[in-house]
PDB file of N, CA and C in Angstrom:
ATOM      1  N   MET W  28     120.418 100.194  97.013  1.00  0.00           N
ATOM      2  CA  MET W  28     119.373 100.963  97.704  1.00  0.00           C
ATOM      3  C   MET W  28     117.942 100.652  97.336  1.00  0.00           C
ATOM      4  N   LYS W  29     117.147 100.489  98.134  1.00  0.00           N
ATOM      5  CA  LYS W  29     115.658 100.214  97.987  1.00  0.00           C
ATOM      6  C   LYS W  29     114.854 101.424  97.881  1.00  0.00           C
ATOM      7  N   GLU W  30     113.841 101.375  97.120  1.00  0.00           N
ATOM      8  CA  GLU W  30     112.935 102.521  96.938  1.00  0.00           C
ATOM      9  C   GLU W  30     111.549 102.104  97.548  1.00  0.00           C
ATOM     10  N   ILE W  31     110.944 102.806  98.315  1.00  0.00           N
ATOM     11  CA  ILE W  31     109.594 102.706  98.934  1.00  0.00           C
ATOM     12  C   ILE W  31     108.743 103.575  98.119  1.00  0.00           C
ATOM     13  N   THR W  32     107.638 102.983  97.471  1.00  0.00           N
ATOM     14  CA  THR W  32     106.826 103.627  96.488  1.00  0.00           C
ATOM     15  C   THR W  32     105.446 103.827  96.980  1.00  0.00           C
ATOM     16  N   ALA W  33     104.721 104.682  96.491  1.00  0.00           N
ATOM     17  CA  ALA W  33     103.233 104.897  96.753  1.00  0.00           C
ATOM     18  C   ALA W  33     102.471 103.711  96.215  1.00  0.00           C
ATOM     19  N   SER W  34     101.554 103.016  96.944  1.00  0.00           N
ATOM     20  CA  SER W  34     100.770 102.006  96.531  1.00  0.00           C
ATOM     21  C   SER W  34      99.486 102.509  95.665  1.00  0.00           C
ATOM     22  N   MET W  35      99.218 103.778  95.904  1.00  0.00           N
ATOM     23  CA  MET W  35      98.119 104.343  95.301  1.00  0.00           C
ATOM     24  C   MET W  35      98.258 105.923  95.225  1.00  0.00           C
ATOM     25  N   ALA W  36      97.521 106.572  94.364  1.00  0.00           N
ATOM     26  CA  ALA W  36      97.629 108.070  94.472  1.00  0.00           C
ATOM     27  C   ALA W  36      96.974 108.728  95.678  1.00  0.00           C
ATOM     28  N   GLY W  37      97.670 109.697  96.264  1.00  0.00           N
ATOM     29  CA  GLY W  37      97.034 110.261  97.350  1.00  0.00           C
ATOM     30  C   GLY W  37      97.890 111.569  97.925  1.00  0.00           C
ATOM     31  N   THR W  38      97.658 112.134  99.007  1.00  0.00           N
ATOM     32  CA  THR W  38      98.210 113.124  99.601  1.00  0.00           C
ATOM     33  C   THR W  38      99.009 112.694 100.835  1.00  0.00           C
ATOM     34  N   VAL W  39     100.384 113.160 100.977  1.00  0.00           N
ATOM     35  CA  VAL W  39     101.120 112.694 102.002  1.00  0.00           C
ATOM     36  C   VAL W  39     100.602 113.504 103.221  1.00  0.00           C
ATOM     37  N   LEU W  40     100.069 112.547 104.216  1.00  0.00           N
ATOM     38  CA  LEU W  40      99.452 112.946 105.397  1.00  0.00           C
ATOM     39  C   LEU W  40     100.490 113.121 106.560  1.00  0.00           C
ATOM     40  N   ASN W  41     101.435 112.204 106.598  1.00  0.00           N
ATOM     41  CA  ASN W  41     102.401 112.242 107.701  1.00  0.00           C
ATOM     42  C   ASN W  41     103.618 111.420 107.257  1.00  0.00           C
ATOM     43  N   ILE W  42     104.736 111.882 107.714  1.00  0.00           N
ATOM     44  CA  ILE W  42     106.060 111.253 107.465  1.00  0.00           C
ATOM     45  C   ILE W  42     106.550 110.659 108.781  1.00  0.00           C
ATOM     46  N   LEU W  43     106.686 109.398 109.063  1.00  0.00           N
ATOM     47  CA  LEU W  43     106.967 108.933 110.364  1.00  0.00           C
ATOM     48  C   LEU W  43     108.440 108.550 110.539  1.00  0.00           C
ATOM     49  N   VAL W  44     109.231 108.936 109.646  1.00  0.00           N
ATOM     50  CA  VAL W  44     110.726 108.665 109.840  1.00  0.00           C
ATOM     51  C   VAL W  44     111.527 109.816 109.281  1.00  0.00           C
ATOM     52  N   ASN W  45     112.766 109.862 109.660  1.00  0.00           N
ATOM     53  CA  ASN W  45     113.695 110.934 109.350  1.00  0.00           C
ATOM     54  C   ASN W  45     114.876 110.295 108.527  1.00  0.00           C
ATOM     55  N   SER W  46     115.707 111.072 107.841  1.00  0.00           N
ATOM     56  CA  SER W  46     116.837 110.601 107.187  1.00  0.00           C
ATOM     57  C   SER W  46     117.797 110.148 108.371  1.00  0.00           C
ATOM     58  N   GLY W  47     118.409 108.997 108.093  1.00  0.00           N
ATOM     59  CA  GLY W  47     119.215 108.347 109.161  1.00  0.00           C
ATOM     60  C   GLY W  47     118.603 107.458 110.120  1.00  0.00           C
ATOM     61  N   ASP W  48     117.313 107.352 110.063  1.00  0.00           N
ATOM     62  CA  ASP W  48     116.545 106.486 110.996  1.00  0.00           C
ATOM     63  C   ASP W  48     116.812 105.056 110.518  1.00  0.00           C
ATOM     64  N   LYS W  49     116.790 104.055 111.420  1.00  0.00           N
ATOM     65  CA  LYS W  49     116.753 102.575 111.141  1.00  0.00           C
ATOM     66  C   LYS W  49     115.313 102.281 111.063  1.00  0.00           C
ATOM     67  N   VAL W  50     115.063 101.421 110.009  1.00  0.00           N
ATOM     68  CA  VAL W  50     113.715 100.914 109.890  1.00  0.00           C
ATOM     69  C   VAL W  50     113.770  99.538 109.726  1.00  0.00           C
ATOM     70  N   GLU W  51     112.659  98.793 110.130  1.00  0.00           N
ATOM     71  CA  GLU W  51     112.470  97.423 109.971  1.00  0.00           C
ATOM     72  C   GLU W  51     111.560  97.073 108.787  1.00  0.00           C
ATOM     73  N   ASN W  52     111.669  95.853 108.259  1.00  0.00           N
ATOM     74  CA  ASN W  52     110.810  95.339 107.231  1.00  0.00           C
ATOM     75  C   ASN W  52     109.323  95.450 107.757  1.00  0.00           C
ATOM     76  N   GLY W  53     108.369  96.160 107.076  1.00  0.00           N
ATOM     77  CA  GLY W  53     106.984  96.197 107.530  1.00  0.00           C
ATOM     78  C   GLY W  53     106.760  97.337 108.318  1.00  0.00           C
ATOM     79  N   GLN W  54     107.731  98.186 108.708  1.00  0.00           N
ATOM     80  CA  GLN W  54     107.494  99.433 109.547  1.00  0.00           C
ATOM     81  C   GLN W  54     106.765 100.453 108.732  1.00  0.00           C
ATOM     82  N   VAL W  55     105.728 101.089 109.260  1.00  0.00           N
ATOM     83  CA  VAL W  55     105.041 102.159 108.451  1.00  0.00           C
ATOM     84  C   VAL W  55     105.950 103.330 108.441  1.00  0.00           C
ATOM     85  N   VAL W  56     106.199 103.961 107.283  1.00  0.00           N
ATOM     86  CA  VAL W  56     107.170 105.113 107.148  1.00  0.00           C
ATOM     87  C   VAL W  56     106.402 106.354 106.678  1.00  0.00           C
ATOM     88  N   ILE W  57     105.351 106.191 105.998  1.00  0.00           N
ATOM     89  CA  ILE W  57     104.528 107.216 105.419  1.00  0.00           C
ATOM     90  C   ILE W  57     103.014 106.989 105.547  1.00  0.00           C
ATOM     91  N   MET W  58     102.247 107.994 105.835  1.00  0.00           N
ATOM     92  CA  MET W  58     100.865 107.783 105.832  1.00  0.00           C
ATOM     93  C   MET W  58     100.213 108.667 104.752  1.00  0.00           C
ATOM     94  N   LEU W  59      99.506 108.038 103.774  1.00  0.00           N
ATOM     95  CA  LEU W  59      99.012 108.762 102.659  1.00  0.00           C
ATOM     96  C   LEU W  59      97.426 108.925 102.995  1.00  0.00           C
ATOM     97  N   GLU W  60      96.751 109.968 102.374  1.00  0.00           N
ATOM     98  CA  GLU W  60      95.272 110.043 102.395  1.00  0.00           C
ATOM     99  C   GLU W  60      94.776 109.965 101.117  1.00  0.00           C
ATOM    100  N   SER W  61      93.851 109.133 100.920  1.00  0.00           N
ATOM    101  CA  SER W  61      93.288 108.952  99.542  1.00  0.00           C
ATOM    102  C   SER W  61      91.750 108.645  99.807  1.00  0.00           C
ATOM    103  N   MET W  62      90.989 109.359  99.154  1.00  0.00           N
ATOM    104  CA  MET W  62      89.373 109.197  99.169  1.00  0.00           C
ATOM    105  C   MET W  62      89.024 109.130 100.755  1.00  0.00           C
ATOM    106  N   LYS W  63      89.506 110.062 101.428  1.00  0.00           N
ATOM    107  CA  LYS W  63      89.268 110.171 102.933  1.00  0.00           C
ATOM    108  C   LYS W  63      89.657 108.879 103.813  1.00  0.00           C
ATOM    109  N   MET W  64      90.521 108.050 103.359  1.00  0.00           N
ATOM    110  CA  MET W  64      91.080 106.914 104.054  1.00  0.00           C
ATOM    111  C   MET W  64      92.525 107.119 104.172  1.00  0.00           C
ATOM    112  N   GLU W  65      93.035 106.614 105.312  1.00  0.00           N
ATOM    113  CA  GLU W  65      94.396 106.703 105.601  1.00  0.00           C
ATOM    114  C   GLU W  65      95.143 105.466 105.147  1.00  0.00           C
ATOM    115  N   ILE W  66      96.205 105.560 104.262  1.00  0.00           N
ATOM    116  CA  ILE W  66      96.830 104.392 103.655  1.00  0.00           C
ATOM    117  C   ILE W  66      98.279 104.332 104.235  1.00  0.00           C
ATOM    118  N   PRO W  67      98.590 103.336 105.065  1.00  0.00           N
ATOM    119  CA  PRO W  67      99.994 103.262 105.555  1.00  0.00           C
ATOM    120  C   PRO W  67     100.901 102.607 104.430  1.00  0.00           C
ATOM    121  N   ILE W  68     102.014 103.221 104.311  1.00  0.00           N
ATOM    122  CA  ILE W  68     103.125 102.879 103.357  1.00  0.00           C
ATOM    123  C   ILE W  68     104.276 102.198 104.169  1.00  0.00           C
ATOM    124  N   GLU W  69     104.525 100.947 104.044  1.00  0.00           N
ATOM    125  CA  GLU W  69     105.443 100.248 104.832  1.00  0.00           C
ATOM    126  C   GLU W  69     106.759 100.252 104.256  1.00  0.00           C
ATOM    127  N   SER W  70     107.857 100.087 104.997  1.00  0.00           N
ATOM    128  CA  SER W  70     109.245  99.714 104.432  1.00  0.00           C
ATOM    129  C   SER W  70     109.315  98.385 103.822  1.00  0.00           C
ATOM    130  N   ILE W  71     109.909  98.158 102.701  1.00  0.00           N
ATOM    131  CA  ILE W  71     110.028  96.851 102.074  1.00  0.00           C
ATOM    132  C   ILE W  71     111.166  96.063 102.550  1.00  0.00           C
ATOM    133  N   ASP W  72     112.023  96.733 103.277  1.00  0.00           N
ATOM    134  CA  ASP W  72     113.267  96.090 103.819  1.00  0.00           C
ATOM    135  C   ASP W  72     113.742  96.667 105.063  1.00  0.00           C
ATOM    136  N   ALA W  73     114.559  96.092 105.903  1.00  0.00           N
ATOM    137  CA  ALA W  73     115.326  96.637 106.943  1.00  0.00           C
ATOM    138  C   ALA W  73     116.428  97.502 106.447  1.00  0.00           C
ATOM    139  N   GLY W  74     116.748  98.598 107.150  1.00  0.00           N
ATOM    140  CA  GLY W  74     117.951  99.311 106.674  1.00  0.00           C
ATOM    141  C   GLY W  74     117.846 100.706 107.214  1.00  0.00           C
ATOM    142  N   ILE W  75     118.603 101.682 106.671  1.00  0.00           N
ATOM    143  CA  ILE W  75     118.716 103.093 107.220  1.00  0.00           C
ATOM    144  C   ILE W  75     118.090 103.905 106.068  1.00  0.00           C
ATOM    145  N   VAL W  76     117.127 104.900 106.616  1.00  0.00           N
ATOM    146  CA  VAL W  76     116.569 105.838 105.608  1.00  0.00           C
ATOM    147  C   VAL W  76     117.613 106.679 105.038  1.00  0.00           C
ATOM    148  N   SER W  77     117.791 106.609 103.747  1.00  0.00           N
ATOM    149  CA  SER W  77     118.831 107.560 103.206  1.00  0.00           C
ATOM    150  C   SER W  77     118.231 108.941 102.574  1.00  0.00           C
ATOM    151  N   GLU W  78     116.928 108.856 102.212  1.00  0.00           N
ATOM    152  CA  GLU W  78     116.421 110.091 101.604  1.00  0.00           C
ATOM    153  C   GLU W  78     114.864 110.002 101.693  1.00  0.00           C
ATOM    154  N   ILE W  79     114.328 111.137 102.006  1.00  0.00           N
ATOM    155  CA  ILE W  79     112.854 111.242 101.984  1.00  0.00           C
ATOM    156  C   ILE W  79     112.506 112.258 100.806  1.00  0.00           C
ATOM    157  N   LYS W  80     111.739 111.740  99.888  1.00  0.00           N
ATOM    158  CA  LYS W  80     111.590 112.436  98.708  1.00  0.00           C
ATOM    159  C   LYS W  80     110.203 113.293  98.598  1.00  0.00           C
ATOM    160  N   VAL W  81     109.462 113.250  99.565  1.00  0.00           N
ATOM    161  CA  VAL W  81     108.177 113.989  99.669  1.00  0.00           C
ATOM    162  C   VAL W  81     108.101 114.893 100.968  1.00  0.00           C
ATOM    163  N   ASN W  82     107.198 115.719 100.913  1.00  0.00           N
ATOM    164  CA  ASN W  82     106.807 116.561 102.052  1.00  0.00           C
ATOM    165  C   ASN W  82     105.394 116.425 102.305  1.00  0.00           C
ATOM    166  N   ILE W  83     105.073 116.676 103.585  1.00  0.00           N
ATOM    167  CA  ILE W  83     103.720 116.651 104.015  1.00  0.00           C
ATOM    168  C   ILE W  83     102.854 117.516 103.178  1.00  0.00           C
ATOM    169  N   GLY W  84     101.715 117.033 102.620  1.00  0.00           N
ATOM    170  CA  GLY W  84     100.835 117.834 101.750  1.00  0.00           C
ATOM    171  C   GLY W  84     101.004 117.653 100.346  1.00  0.00           C
ATOM    172  N   ASP W  85     102.314 116.910  99.942  1.00  0.00           N
ATOM    173  CA  ASP W  85     102.523 116.700  98.518  1.00  0.00           C
ATOM    174  C   ASP W  85     101.523 115.589  97.941  1.00  0.00           C
ATOM    175  N   PHE W  86     101.088 115.743  96.694  1.00  0.00           N
ATOM    176  CA  PHE W  86     100.187 114.775  96.066  1.00  0.00           C
ATOM    177  C   PHE W  86     101.171 113.863  95.325  1.00  0.00           C
ATOM    178  N   VAL W  87     100.944 112.423  95.584  1.00  0.00           N
ATOM    179  CA  VAL W  87     101.801 111.564  94.836  1.00  0.00           C
ATOM    180  C   VAL W  87     100.787 110.595  94.039  1.00  0.00           C
ATOM    181  N   ASN W  88     101.490 110.058  93.005  1.00  0.00           N
ATOM    182  CA  ASN W  88     100.825 109.165  92.165  1.00  0.00           C
ATOM    183  C   ASN W  88     101.255 107.796  92.410  1.00  0.00           C
ATOM    184  N   GLU W  89     100.595 106.729  92.177  1.00  0.00           N
ATOM    185  CA  GLU W  89     100.983 105.369  92.303  1.00  0.00           C
ATOM    186  C   GLU W  89     102.270 105.132  91.678  1.00  0.00           C
ATOM    187  N   GLY W  90     103.152 104.454  92.447  1.00  0.00           N
ATOM    188  CA  GLY W  90     104.487 104.201  91.907  1.00  0.00           C
ATOM    189  C   GLY W  90     105.552 105.246  92.179  1.00  0.00           C
ATOM    190  N   ASP W  91     105.176 106.393  92.581  1.00  0.00           N
ATOM    191  CA  ASP W  91     106.089 107.496  92.923  1.00  0.00           C
ATOM    192  C   ASP W  91     106.989 107.013  94.099  1.00  0.00           C
ATOM    193  N   VAL W  92     108.336 107.357  94.022  1.00  0.00           N
ATOM    194  CA  VAL W  92     109.266 107.067  95.105  1.00  0.00           C
ATOM    195  C   VAL W  92     109.103 108.013  96.246  1.00  0.00           C
ATOM    196  N   LEU W  93     108.790 107.439  97.355  1.00  0.00           N
ATOM    197  CA  LEU W  93     108.599 108.293  98.612  1.00  0.00           C
ATOM    198  C   LEU W  93     109.762 108.445  99.493  1.00  0.00           C
ATOM    199  N   VAL W  94     110.489 107.332  99.626  1.00  0.00           N
ATOM    200  CA  VAL W  94     111.597 107.132 100.562  1.00  0.00           C
ATOM    201  C   VAL W  94     112.582 106.084  99.971  1.00  0.00           C
ATOM    202  N   THR W  95     113.878 106.361 100.187  1.00  0.00           N
ATOM    203  CA  THR W  95     114.923 105.426  99.842  1.00  0.00           C
ATOM    204  C   THR W  95     115.595 104.814 101.126  1.00  0.00           C
ATOM    205  N   VAL W  96     115.836 103.586 101.074  1.00  0.00           N
ATOM    206  CA  VAL W  96     116.531 102.966 102.166  1.00  0.00           C
ATOM    207  C   VAL W  96     117.753 102.131 101.694  1.00  0.00           C
ATOM    208  N   GLN W  97     118.877 102.288 102.525  1.00  0.00           N
ATOM    209  CA  GLN W  97     120.029 101.568 102.128  1.00  0.00           C
ATOM    210  C   GLN W  97     120.368 100.402 103.180  1.00  0.00           C
TER     211      GLN W  97
END
């Protein structure tokens, strides 16, 4: 199982996938907002989304797991 993590601290602005969705390598799965900028978080591998570990509005720190892909 692969973990997609936050590249920087910020607030979850949008979740662009659902559990069970197929994702491709490089596909944007989460949008974070940090310092009034939108930061796209991309999938690190192709696969199926197994779990979304955050909700819109959650604050996350750099390195926090956002999504798992199998």
